[in-house]
Amino acid sequence: MTEAAELPPAPEEARTVFGERFPDAVRYAELLADAGVQRGLIGPREVPRLWERHLLNCAVLSEVVPEGVTVCDVGSGAGLPGIPLALVRPDLKITLLEPLLRRTNFLTEVVELLGLDHVTVVRGRAEEVLGKLPPVHVVTARAVAPLDRLAAWGVPLLRPYGEMLLLKGDTAEEEVKAAGASLSKLGAVDTSVLHVGEGVVDPLSTVVRVEVGESPGGVRFAAKRAKAARTGRARRRR
């Protein structure tokens, strides 16, 4: 049996980024390195680079998230980027959306342990919660699927003029070009590639920003949302 990798000490950058929530960030890192590995949420080889590659890489996403908005983290998995974002941004109201029970159980435990009152865990797929969850200002995701597929899941969850902020890798520019037609059909009006985390992470974190217009998801999803809203109002009147 391979001996578990040891979690390295937190780098100084983590103290700066997480501020007064630094002890909670350390606790979260410890949980990922222990229960996260045991439950198969992250690979044991990721433990030595948890801080740089995962926690800090996700936390710097906060640089491009507007103040006081609602956020849905699609395919949250072990809570990345949603939980690091929640630790540095108490002004946000964040939903961690994840379909697998073992992952939502872990997320619920973390949220309760760290006292993240502004975070809600929801079990389900993006296409299943459409019309059931209130539309959000921002959808986040990290390395869960190619851009066109991610957009098809996440864009319909947005409010009009909302945006997706997706943590991507070296192929971000190519993905944006390849997904251009699909994004337009989903109601995207602008797509850009940003680099965040100057002085915190090296290399910088790459973020694909997909901004939508007045009909997130396009006409088909607008009709679906309207139908879900009518059904909800009918149920409330009963």
Tab-separated table of C-alpha atoms in Angstrom:
chain	number	residue	atom	x	y	z
A	1	MET	CA	0.000	0.000	0.000
A	2	THR	CA	1.422	3.395	-1.024
A	3	GLU	CA	2.025	5.791	1.828
A	4	ALA	CA	-0.209	8.862	1.686
A	5	ALA	CA	1.469	12.026	0.431
A	6	GLU	CA	2.012	14.706	3.048
A	7	LEU	CA	0.317	18.084	2.763
A	8	PRO	CA	3.033	20.764	2.568
A	9	PRO	CA	2.865	23.880	4.776
A	10	ALA	CA	0.749	26.709	3.433
A	11	PRO	CA	2.742	29.250	1.412
A	12	GLU	CA	2.878	32.861	2.576
A	13	GLU	CA	0.681	33.885	-0.347
A	14	ALA	CA	-2.156	31.892	1.216
A	15	ARG	CA	-2.088	34.054	4.355
A	16	THR	CA	-2.461	37.149	2.214
A	17	VAL	CA	-5.192	35.773	-0.048
A	18	PHE	CA	-7.356	34.156	2.636
A	19	GLY	CA	-6.786	36.786	5.339
A	20	GLU	CA	-8.769	36.099	8.506
A	21	ARG	CA	-10.125	32.891	6.951
A	22	PHE	CA	-6.612	31.482	6.570
A	23	PRO	CA	-7.110	28.918	9.407
A	24	ASP	CA	-10.249	27.704	7.622
A	25	ALA	CA	-8.328	27.414	4.356
A	26	VAL	CA	-5.750	25.257	6.160
A	27	ARG	CA	-8.534	23.084	7.597
A	28	TYR	CA	-10.042	22.676	4.134
A	29	ALA	CA	-6.663	21.707	2.686
A	30	GLU	CA	-6.269	19.130	5.450
A	31	LEU	CA	-9.704	17.705	4.697
A	32	LEU	CA	-8.884	17.427	0.993
A	33	ALA	CA	-5.576	15.722	1.759
A	34	ASP	CA	-7.259	13.253	4.127
A	35	ALA	CA	-10.971	12.562	3.548
A	36	GLY	CA	-10.814	13.974	0.021
A	37	VAL	CA	-8.242	11.362	-1.002
A	38	GLN	CA	-9.881	8.525	0.956
A	39	ARG	CA	-13.245	9.185	-0.734
A	40	GLY	CA	-11.730	9.497	-4.179
A	41	LEU	CA	-12.486	13.200	-4.582
A	42	ILE	CA	-8.909	14.082	-5.458
A	43	GLY	CA	-5.946	11.945	-6.436
A	44	PRO	CA	-3.180	11.324	-3.871
A	45	ARG	CA	-0.630	12.800	-6.281
A	46	GLU	CA	-2.404	16.158	-5.991
A	47	VAL	CA	-1.744	16.493	-2.255
A	48	PRO	CA	1.794	17.972	-2.547
A	49	ARG	CA	0.472	20.696	-4.852
A	50	LEU	CA	-2.880	21.320	-3.189
A	51	TRP	CA	-2.083	24.901	-2.272
A	52	GLU	CA	-0.659	26.213	-5.529
A	53	ARG	CA	-2.585	24.137	-8.059
A	54	HIS	CA	-5.938	23.976	-6.306
A	55	LEU	CA	-6.704	26.340	-3.415
A	56	LEU	CA	-4.806	29.417	-4.560
A	57	ASN	CA	-5.491	28.749	-8.227
A	58	CYS	CA	-9.215	28.856	-7.408
A	59	ALA	CA	-9.152	31.642	-4.824
A	60	VAL	CA	-7.710	34.173	-7.281
A	61	LEU	CA	-10.859	33.779	-9.383
A	62	SER	CA	-12.290	36.284	-6.887
A	63	GLU	CA	-10.394	39.022	-8.746
A	64	VAL	CA	-12.962	38.953	-11.552
A	65	VAL	CA	-16.170	38.145	-9.639
A	66	PRO	CA	-18.341	41.260	-9.098
A	67	GLU	CA	-19.307	42.301	-5.566
A	68	GLY	CA	-22.412	41.003	-3.846
A	69	VAL	CA	-23.616	38.656	-6.593
A	70	THR	CA	-25.111	35.173	-6.638
A	71	VAL	CA	-22.852	32.368	-7.871
A	72	CYS	CA	-23.485	28.768	-8.931
A	73	ASP	CA	-20.437	26.492	-9.001
A	74	VAL	CA	-21.365	23.795	-11.545
A	75	GLY	CA	-19.862	20.341	-11.051
A	76	SER	CA	-18.323	21.507	-7.797
A	77	GLY	CA	-16.742	18.134	-6.996
A	78	ALA	CA	-14.586	18.591	-3.907
A	79	GLY	CA	-15.564	22.282	-3.764
A	80	LEU	CA	-13.213	23.767	-6.324
A	81	PRO	CA	-13.448	26.652	-7.049
A	82	GLY	CA	-16.551	27.278	-4.911
A	83	ILE	CA	-15.149	26.825	-1.409
A	84	PRO	CA	-11.909	28.822	-1.849
A	85	LEU	CA	-14.038	31.543	-3.458
A	86	ALA	CA	-16.419	31.468	-0.492
A	87	LEU	CA	-13.536	31.773	1.969
A	88	VAL	CA	-12.221	34.958	0.386
A	89	ARG	CA	-15.593	36.482	-0.576
A	90	PRO	CA	-18.201	36.543	2.219
A	91	ASP	CA	-20.184	39.052	0.128
A	92	LEU	CA	-21.189	36.347	-2.352
A	93	LYS	CA	-24.108	33.934	-2.122
A	94	ILE	CA	-22.778	30.662	-3.518
A	95	THR	CA	-24.499	27.435	-4.557
A	96	LEU	CA	-22.320	24.349	-4.934
A	97	LEU	CA	-24.040	22.183	-7.557
A	98	GLU	CA	-22.877	18.572	-7.740
A	99	PRO	CA	-24.710	15.413	-8.904
A	100	LEU	CA	-22.815	12.733	-6.935
A	101	LEU	CA	-23.979	11.923	-3.402
A	102	ARG	CA	-20.535	11.143	-1.957
A	103	ARG	CA	-19.347	14.546	-3.145
A	104	THR	CA	-22.360	16.479	-1.862
A	105	ASN	CA	-21.957	14.734	1.502
A	106	PHE	CA	-18.346	15.920	1.651
A	107	LEU	CA	-19.304	19.446	0.569
A	108	THR	CA	-22.039	19.645	3.209
A	109	GLU	CA	-19.587	18.541	5.905
A	110	VAL	CA	-17.039	21.154	4.813
A	111	VAL	CA	-19.604	23.961	4.655
A	112	GLU	CA	-20.870	23.148	8.152
A	113	LEU	CA	-17.393	22.675	9.632
A	114	LEU	CA	-16.094	25.959	8.241
A	115	GLY	CA	-19.271	27.902	9.071
A	116	LEU	CA	-19.865	29.045	5.489
A	117	ASP	CA	-23.363	30.426	6.038
A	118	HIS	CA	-23.415	32.030	2.594
A	119	VAL	CA	-22.937	28.678	0.832
A	120	THR	CA	-25.638	26.148	-0.105
A	121	VAL	CA	-25.016	22.622	-1.380
A	122	VAL	CA	-27.450	21.273	-3.993
A	123	ARG	CA	-27.349	17.769	-5.420
A	124	GLY	CA	-28.191	17.620	-9.116
A	125	ARG	CA	-27.067	18.248	-12.659
A	126	ALA	CA	-27.277	21.677	-14.243
A	127	GLU	CA	-29.936	20.556	-16.714
A	128	GLU	CA	-32.036	19.101	-13.876
A	129	VAL	CA	-32.160	22.252	-11.743
A	130	LEU	CA	-33.062	24.642	-14.563
A	131	GLY	CA	-36.158	26.518	-13.427
A	132	LYS	CA	-35.874	25.089	-9.903
A	133	LEU	CA	-32.966	27.248	-8.756
A	134	PRO	CA	-33.188	31.046	-9.092
A	135	PRO	CA	-31.059	32.326	-12.004
A	136	VAL	CA	-27.658	33.600	-10.838
A	137	HIS	CA	-25.352	36.443	-11.798
A	138	VAL	CA	-22.279	34.216	-12.188
A	139	VAL	CA	-21.677	30.547	-13.007
A	140	THR	CA	-18.262	29.096	-12.191
A	141	ALA	CA	-16.674	25.777	-13.095
A	142	ARG	CA	-13.254	24.218	-13.221
A	143	ALA	CA	-11.965	21.627	-15.682
A	144	VAL	CA	-15.125	19.533	-15.752
A	145	ALA	CA	-15.753	19.515	-19.526
A	146	PRO	CA	-14.879	21.220	-22.837
A	147	LEU	CA	-16.048	24.828	-23.157
A	148	ASP	CA	-19.002	24.204	-25.489
A	149	ARG	CA	-20.418	21.513	-23.198
A	150	LEU	CA	-19.787	23.591	-20.065
A	151	ALA	CA	-21.592	26.537	-21.618
A	152	ALA	CA	-24.576	24.372	-22.556
A	153	TRP	CA	-24.877	23.368	-18.901
A	154	GLY	CA	-24.069	26.676	-17.256
A	155	VAL	CA	-25.368	29.501	-19.457
A	156	PRO	CA	-29.074	28.593	-18.990
A	157	LEU	CA	-28.610	29.004	-15.214
A	158	LEU	CA	-27.648	32.664	-15.636
A	159	ARG	CA	-29.725	35.777	-15.210
A	160	PRO	CA	-29.947	38.082	-18.230
A	161	TYR	CA	-26.577	39.818	-18.714
A	162	GLY	CA	-24.849	37.369	-16.388
A	163	GLU	CA	-21.519	35.670	-17.019
A	164	MET	CA	-19.709	32.372	-16.784
A	165	LEU	CA	-16.208	32.416	-15.279
A	166	LEU	CA	-14.460	29.164	-16.104
A	167	LEU	CA	-11.029	28.123	-14.870
A	168	LYS	CA	-9.245	26.596	-17.850
A	169	GLY	CA	-5.775	25.475	-18.884
A	170	ASP	CA	-3.364	26.139	-21.730
A	171	THR	CA	-5.918	25.341	-24.437
A	172	ALA	CA	-8.325	28.114	-23.421
A	173	GLU	CA	-7.795	30.223	-26.543
A	174	GLU	CA	-8.313	27.222	-28.828
A	175	GLU	CA	-11.466	26.200	-26.945
A	176	VAL	CA	-12.911	29.690	-27.299
A	177	LYS	CA	-12.357	29.636	-31.064
A	178	ALA	CA	-13.796	26.134	-31.449
A	179	ALA	CA	-16.884	26.926	-29.351
A	180	GLY	CA	-17.713	30.258	-31.024
A	181	ALA	CA	-20.809	29.107	-32.929
A	182	SER	CA	-22.161	27.108	-29.972
A	183	LEU	CA	-21.721	30.062	-27.620
A	184	SER	CA	-23.570	32.406	-29.980
A	185	LYS	CA	-26.546	30.018	-30.135
A	186	LEU	CA	-26.608	30.006	-26.321
A	187	GLY	CA	-26.965	33.786	-26.217
A	188	ALA	CA	-23.337	34.697	-25.501
A	189	VAL	CA	-22.466	38.231	-26.599
A	190	ASP	CA	-18.771	38.300	-25.674
A	191	THR	CA	-16.105	35.754	-24.761
A	192	SER	CA	-12.629	36.587	-23.483
A	193	VAL	CA	-9.615	34.918	-21.880
A	194	LEU	CA	-8.279	36.491	-18.674
A	195	HIS	CA	-5.225	35.789	-16.533
A	196	VAL	CA	-5.482	36.343	-12.773
A	197	GLY	CA	-3.381	35.787	-9.661
A	198	GLU	CA	-0.425	38.089	-10.304
A	199	GLY	CA	2.002	37.692	-7.393
A	200	VAL	CA	0.053	34.725	-6.011
A	201	VAL	CA	0.255	31.843	-8.487
A	202	ASP	CA	2.787	30.988	-11.185
A	203	PRO	CA	1.714	30.344	-13.854
A	204	LEU	CA	-1.257	32.681	-13.624
A	205	SER	CA	-4.747	31.181	-13.492
A	206	THR	CA	-6.527	31.246	-16.846
A	207	VAL	CA	-10.192	32.249	-16.826
A	208	VAL	CA	-12.599	32.116	-19.751
A	209	ARG	CA	-15.314	34.736	-19.343
A	210	VAL	CA	-18.548	34.171	-21.280
A	211	GLU	CA	-20.942	37.113	-21.065
A	212	VAL	CA	-24.567	36.661	-22.096
A	213	GLY	CA	-27.287	39.018	-23.275
A	214	GLU	CA	-30.957	39.173	-22.392
A	215	SER	CA	-31.689	35.503	-23.268
A	216	PRO	CA	-29.197	33.190	-21.495
A	217	GLY	CA	-29.281	29.809	-23.202
A	218	GLY	CA	-31.099	31.133	-26.245
A	219	VAL	CA	-34.770	31.033	-27.164
A	220	ARG	CA	-35.301	27.357	-26.285
A	221	PHE	CA	-34.138	27.803	-22.699
A	222	ALA	CA	-36.069	31.056	-22.293
A	223	ALA	CA	-39.256	29.123	-23.066
A	224	LYS	CA	-38.248	26.339	-20.684
A	225	ARG	CA	-37.583	28.818	-17.867
A	226	ALA	CA	-40.914	30.555	-18.471
A	227	LYS	CA	-42.745	27.202	-18.310
A	228	ALA	CA	-40.963	26.277	-15.063
A	229	ALA	CA	-41.855	29.664	-13.557
A	230	ARG	CA	-45.535	29.213	-14.473
A	231	THR	CA	-45.538	25.728	-12.947
A	232	GLY	CA	-43.983	27.097	-9.754
A	233	ARG	CA	-46.581	29.851	-9.451
A	234	ALA	CA	-49.408	27.341	-10.001
A	235	ARG	CA	-48.061	25.107	-7.226
A	236	ARG	CA	-47.817	28.016	-4.808
A	237	ARG	CA	-51.456	28.966	-5.449
A	238	ARG	CA	-52.698	25.490	-4.511
